[in-house]
Amino acid sequence: MQSSLAPPGSIKRRRIDGPTHQGVGSPSKGASSAFPQPASIAEALAGNGLSDGEDSDGSADDGLGPRPTLKSRSTDDIHGRLSDLEKIAVYMTQKTRTTKKAKKQLEVELDKNSTHVAQLELEKGMLGAKVEAAEKQILDLQTAKRRCEDELEDAQRKHKSRVAEMHDEQLLLKKVAAELREELDETSVRLQTKKDECTRLEATMSKQASDQVELESSCRGLRAKVEQLEDVVNEREIRIAELEEDVASRSHTIDELEAKLRKEETMRRNLHNTIQELKGNIRVFCRVRPLLGEEKDAALPITFPSCEDSNQIELTQTSENALGRATAKTFPFKFDRVFSTDSTQEAVFEEVSQLIQSALDGYPVCIFAYGQTGSGKTHTMQGPDAISASEMDAHGLGIIPRAVKQIYENTSKLAERGWEYTLDGQFLEIYNETIQDLLAPATRGKPAKLDIYQDSEGHTRVKNVTTVSVDSAERVHWLLARAADNRTVAATNCNERSSRSHS
């Protein structure tokens, strides 16, 4: 019968204790003890300290400890880096020795295993009759053997790979050592350069010492000049103090003048208001527009005053009695001022311009025109067809554009005296006993209701009305043009766009 066992040289480092031999006369017991079971082989492998999880390089029980590593050092720490490399080289040398020692131990154990295999072969020949019963166990042993051979080959392959890595690391360390030597040489060169630079700096310092002596002499001269300048400064400080006293005196005089100016301004306001009260807090002027179109063919039944001091006009009405005789009846009307058909816009504004000043002084002022449709109210208050001030002749401006111009001229002058004015504008019309906001933005929904009320100070206000800040006369003219576009108008015999509301 041929043996199916592998040769002794192929057995890996495993120690399998020999079985307890019994006599040939007891084949069943001898067979079970001469060939150990697979479980006993695994126990034997574990008894030798070589389990499947053990590293092939013996790093678990070689006593060398962890492998040294390169520490992070600065490029200038040459000696530290050399020390780390020397430690790694010593560790690799000891590691090589340990590996060789382990190899020798493996060879001794291989010899022992070879002797044991010979004994097993002898017993195999003696127990030929029991081969059939033991073939299954032999197959298991062969499987374990092949596994051991594979593990041994893997261990040898890892060992060779590790040796190659150590060789590569050794070459790398030599290369690093060479680079460190080069860096050391460069550092030596830089050190010599720094020494030369220090020598030059010492020479420069000696030169600067001599320059310092010259500077000290210059400083003494400058100190003398500084003392002279200090004397000049002291004289100027005295002059400044005198000027400050003069300024304080003049400031006091300015304060007195400003107080006097405020007092005189108050007096002017009071006198101006007194004059306006003497003229009448409520004044009614009459302005007769010229005849237009077909009206020119008929005689004007109005008698105007003969001089400007007169303030009465007479209206003549002609009627026929029962006998067919024409009789004329005169109706006199007296006003504070009468403007004839040839009166200009400038003359009308001149009469009310003092009221604009009263408004700037803080008094409530209201100027409005009333009369029948086509009597010229819009022309008197705004101008021809309410066009913008930039599009009409200066002589055609109405009361509102002229008042705006006067307001901004006066506020500009008062601003130079420290006065500040904030001007806001509103524009309303009353049409069919309904208040309408002519400056309200166009909305799809129903506009807010406008209600008239009096505030806590007794001023008449309109709730929900649009208030627009105006900072220039042009802004006011723009508001007037916008309001004119929103007014309710209709054509009459005298005017194609006659306003049909009160605004």
PDB file of N, CA and C in Angstrom, residues 12-14 49-62 95 98-103 106 150-163 165-166:
ATOM      1  N   LYS A  12       4.829  22.346   7.791  1.00  0.00           N
ATOM      2  CA  LYS A  12       5.119  23.684   8.347  1.00  0.00           C
ATOM      3  C   LYS A  12       5.463  23.553   9.808  1.00  0.00           C
ATOM      4  N   ARG A  13       5.806  24.671  10.413  1.00  0.00           N
ATOM      5  CA  ARG A  13       6.224  24.655  11.816  1.00  0.00           C
ATOM      6  C   ARG A  13       5.021  24.346  12.677  1.00  0.00           C
ATOM      7  N   ARG A  14       4.802  23.088  13.046  1.00  0.00           N
ATOM      8  CA  ARG A  14       3.741  22.631  13.926  1.00  0.00           C
ATOM      9  C   ARG A  14       4.305  21.477  14.767  1.00  0.00           C
ATOM     10  N   GLY A  49       1.444  27.946  19.811  1.00  0.00           N
ATOM     11  CA  GLY A  49       1.345  29.412  19.786  1.00  0.00           C
ATOM     12  C   GLY A  49       1.239  29.982  18.417  1.00  0.00           C
ATOM     13  N   LEU A  50       0.815  29.181  17.384  1.00  0.00           N
ATOM     14  CA  LEU A  50       0.691  29.682  16.019  1.00  0.00           C
ATOM     15  C   LEU A  50      -0.735  29.483  15.572  1.00  0.00           C
ATOM     16  N   SER A  51      -1.567  30.364  15.921  1.00  0.00           N
ATOM     17  CA  SER A  51      -2.949  30.333  15.452  1.00  0.00           C
ATOM     18  C   SER A  51      -3.045  31.020  14.104  1.00  0.00           C
ATOM     19  N   ASP A  52      -4.222  30.896  13.483  1.00  0.00           N
ATOM     20  CA  ASP A  52      -4.398  31.495  12.152  1.00  0.00           C
ATOM     21  C   ASP A  52      -4.333  33.005  12.212  1.00  0.00           C
ATOM     22  N   GLY A  53      -4.572  33.637  13.310  1.00  0.00           N
ATOM     23  CA  GLY A  53      -4.551  35.103  13.406  1.00  0.00           C
ATOM     24  C   GLY A  53      -3.210  35.667  13.734  1.00  0.00           C
ATOM     25  N   GLU A  54      -2.151  34.824  13.865  1.00  0.00           N
ATOM     26  CA  GLU A  54      -0.822  35.329  14.239  1.00  0.00           C
ATOM     27  C   GLU A  54      -0.118  35.906  13.034  1.00  0.00           C
ATOM     28  N   ASP A  55       0.638  37.024  13.197  1.00  0.00           N
ATOM     29  CA  ASP A  55       1.412  37.632  12.110  1.00  0.00           C
ATOM     30  C   ASP A  55       2.578  36.745  11.771  1.00  0.00           C
ATOM     31  N   SER A  56       2.877  36.596  10.487  1.00  0.00           N
ATOM     32  CA  SER A  56       3.947  35.709  10.032  1.00  0.00           C
ATOM     33  C   SER A  56       5.324  36.219  10.383  1.00  0.00           C
ATOM     34  N   ASP A  57       5.493  37.549  10.667  1.00  0.00           N
ATOM     35  CA  ASP A  57       6.814  38.088  10.984  1.00  0.00           C
ATOM     36  C   ASP A  57       7.134  38.001  12.460  1.00  0.00           C
ATOM     37  N   GLY A  58       6.260  37.327  13.271  1.00  0.00           N
ATOM     38  CA  GLY A  58       6.549  37.164  14.693  1.00  0.00           C
ATOM     39  C   GLY A  58       6.509  38.420  15.488  1.00  0.00           C
ATOM     40  N   SER A  59       5.773  39.435  15.018  1.00  0.00           N
ATOM     41  CA  SER A  59       5.739  40.714  15.732  1.00  0.00           C
ATOM     42  C   SER A  59       4.952  40.642  17.003  1.00  0.00           C
ATOM     43  N   ALA A  60       4.173  39.521  17.200  1.00  0.00           N
ATOM     44  CA  ALA A  60       3.350  39.451  18.407  1.00  0.00           C
ATOM     45  C   ALA A  60       4.141  38.996  19.608  1.00  0.00           C
ATOM     46  N   ASP A  61       5.246  38.176  19.425  1.00  0.00           N
ATOM     47  CA  ASP A  61       5.967  37.638  20.588  1.00  0.00           C
ATOM     48  C   ASP A  61       7.474  37.751  20.421  1.00  0.00           C
ATOM     49  N   ASP A  62       7.982  38.680  19.566  1.00  0.00           N
ATOM     50  CA  ASP A  62       9.422  38.813  19.375  1.00  0.00           C
ATOM     51  C   ASP A  62      10.059  39.690  20.438  1.00  0.00           C
ATOM     52  N   LYS A  95      15.115  43.150  14.117  1.00  0.00           N
ATOM     53  CA  LYS A  95      14.008  42.405  13.518  1.00  0.00           C
ATOM     54  C   LYS A  95      14.535  41.315  12.583  1.00  0.00           C
ATOM     55  N   THR A  98      15.857  38.464  14.685  1.00  0.00           N
ATOM     56  CA  THR A  98      14.756  37.681  15.258  1.00  0.00           C
ATOM     57  C   THR A  98      14.143  36.761  14.193  1.00  0.00           C
ATOM     58  N   THR A  99      14.029  37.265  12.982  1.00  0.00           N
ATOM     59  CA  THR A  99      13.477  36.462  11.890  1.00  0.00           C
ATOM     60  C   THR A  99      14.369  35.251  11.569  1.00  0.00           C
ATOM     61  N   LYS A 100      15.668  35.487  11.555  1.00  0.00           N
ATOM     62  CA  LYS A 100      16.602  34.379  11.302  1.00  0.00           C
ATOM     63  C   LYS A 100      16.512  33.322  12.401  1.00  0.00           C
ATOM     64  N   LYS A 101      16.417  33.770  13.638  1.00  0.00           N
ATOM     65  CA  LYS A 101      16.312  32.834  14.765  1.00  0.00           C
ATOM     66  C   LYS A 101      15.041  31.994  14.652  1.00  0.00           C
ATOM     67  N   ALA A 102      13.950  32.663  14.253  1.00  0.00           N
ATOM     68  CA  ALA A 102      12.694  31.924  14.079  1.00  0.00           C
ATOM     69  C   ALA A 102      12.817  30.891  12.950  1.00  0.00           C
ATOM     70  N   LYS A 103      13.561  31.273  11.920  1.00  0.00           N
ATOM     71  CA  LYS A 103      13.747  30.356  10.806  1.00  0.00           C
ATOM     72  C   LYS A 103      14.479  29.089  11.251  1.00  0.00           C
ATOM     73  N   LEU A 106      12.224  26.852  13.064  1.00  0.00           N
ATOM     74  CA  LEU A 106      11.351  26.138  12.138  1.00  0.00           C
ATOM     75  C   LEU A 106      12.070  24.911  11.524  1.00  0.00           C
ATOM     76  N   ASP A 150      -0.057  25.370   2.857  1.00  0.00           N
ATOM     77  CA  ASP A 150      -0.446  26.693   2.329  1.00  0.00           C
ATOM     78  C   ASP A 150      -0.077  27.799   3.303  1.00  0.00           C
ATOM     79  N   GLU A 151      -0.316  27.519   4.584  1.00  0.00           N
ATOM     80  CA  GLU A 151       0.027  28.552   5.581  1.00  0.00           C
ATOM     81  C   GLU A 151       1.513  28.793   5.635  1.00  0.00           C
ATOM     82  N   LEU A 152       2.283  27.699   5.497  1.00  0.00           N
ATOM     83  CA  LEU A 152       3.737  27.860   5.504  1.00  0.00           C
ATOM     84  C   LEU A 152       4.190  28.649   4.293  1.00  0.00           C
ATOM     85  N   GLU A 153       3.642  28.314   3.125  1.00  0.00           N
ATOM     86  CA  GLU A 153       4.014  29.066   1.926  1.00  0.00           C
ATOM     87  C   GLU A 153       3.611  30.533   2.037  1.00  0.00           C
ATOM     88  N   ASP A 154       2.435  30.746   2.615  1.00  0.00           N
ATOM     89  CA  ASP A 154       2.005  32.143   2.794  1.00  0.00           C
ATOM     90  C   ASP A 154       2.930  32.875   3.756  1.00  0.00           C
ATOM     91  N   ALA A 155       3.329  32.151   4.831  1.00  0.00           N
ATOM     92  CA  ALA A 155       4.244  32.775   5.792  1.00  0.00           C
ATOM     93  C   ALA A 155       5.586  33.079   5.134  1.00  0.00           C
ATOM     94  N   GLN A 156       6.089  32.121   4.315  1.00  0.00           N
ATOM     95  CA  GLN A 156       7.359  32.368   3.620  1.00  0.00           C
ATOM     96  C   GLN A 156       7.232  33.539   2.647  1.00  0.00           C
ATOM     97  N   ARG A 157       6.081  33.576   1.944  1.00  0.00           N
ATOM     98  CA  ARG A 157       5.898  34.674   0.989  1.00  0.00           C
ATOM     99  C   ARG A 157       5.842  36.042   1.712  1.00  0.00           C
ATOM    100  N   LYS A 158       5.107  36.046   2.829  1.00  0.00           N
ATOM    101  CA  LYS A 158       5.051  37.295   3.610  1.00  0.00           C
ATOM    102  C   LYS A 158       6.416  37.668   4.157  1.00  0.00           C
ATOM    103  N   HIS A 159       7.159  36.618   4.569  1.00  0.00           N
ATOM    104  CA  HIS A 159       8.499  36.899   5.086  1.00  0.00           C
ATOM    105  C   HIS A 159       9.376  37.528   4.009  1.00  0.00           C
ATOM    106  N   LYS A 160       9.317  36.939   2.804  1.00  0.00           N
ATOM    107  CA  LYS A 160      10.108  37.505   1.705  1.00  0.00           C
ATOM    108  C   LYS A 160       9.664  38.934   1.389  1.00  0.00           C
ATOM    109  N   SER A 161       8.329  39.121   1.393  1.00  0.00           N
ATOM    110  CA  SER A 161       7.835  40.473   1.114  1.00  0.00           C
ATOM    111  C   SER A 161       8.288  41.456   2.181  1.00  0.00           C
ATOM    112  N   ARG A 162       8.259  40.984   3.432  1.00  0.00           N
ATOM    113  CA  ARG A 162       8.687  41.862   4.524  1.00  0.00           C
ATOM    114  C   ARG A 162      10.153  42.204   4.415  1.00  0.00           C
ATOM    115  N   VAL A 163      10.978  41.169   4.045  1.00  0.00           N
ATOM    116  CA  VAL A 163      12.417  41.415   3.875  1.00  0.00           C
ATOM    117  C   VAL A 163      12.646  42.430   2.765  1.00  0.00           C
ATOM    118  N   GLU A 165      10.519  44.715   1.787  1.00  0.00           N
ATOM    119  CA  GLU A 165      10.108  46.047   2.284  1.00  0.00           C
ATOM    120  C   GLU A 165      11.174  46.656   3.183  1.00  0.00           C
ATOM    121  N   MET A 166      11.752  45.798   4.045  1.00  0.00           N
ATOM    122  CA  MET A 166      12.817  46.308   4.926  1.00  0.00           C
ATOM    123  C   MET A 166      14.012  46.772   4.105  1.00  0.00           C
TER     124      MET A 166
END
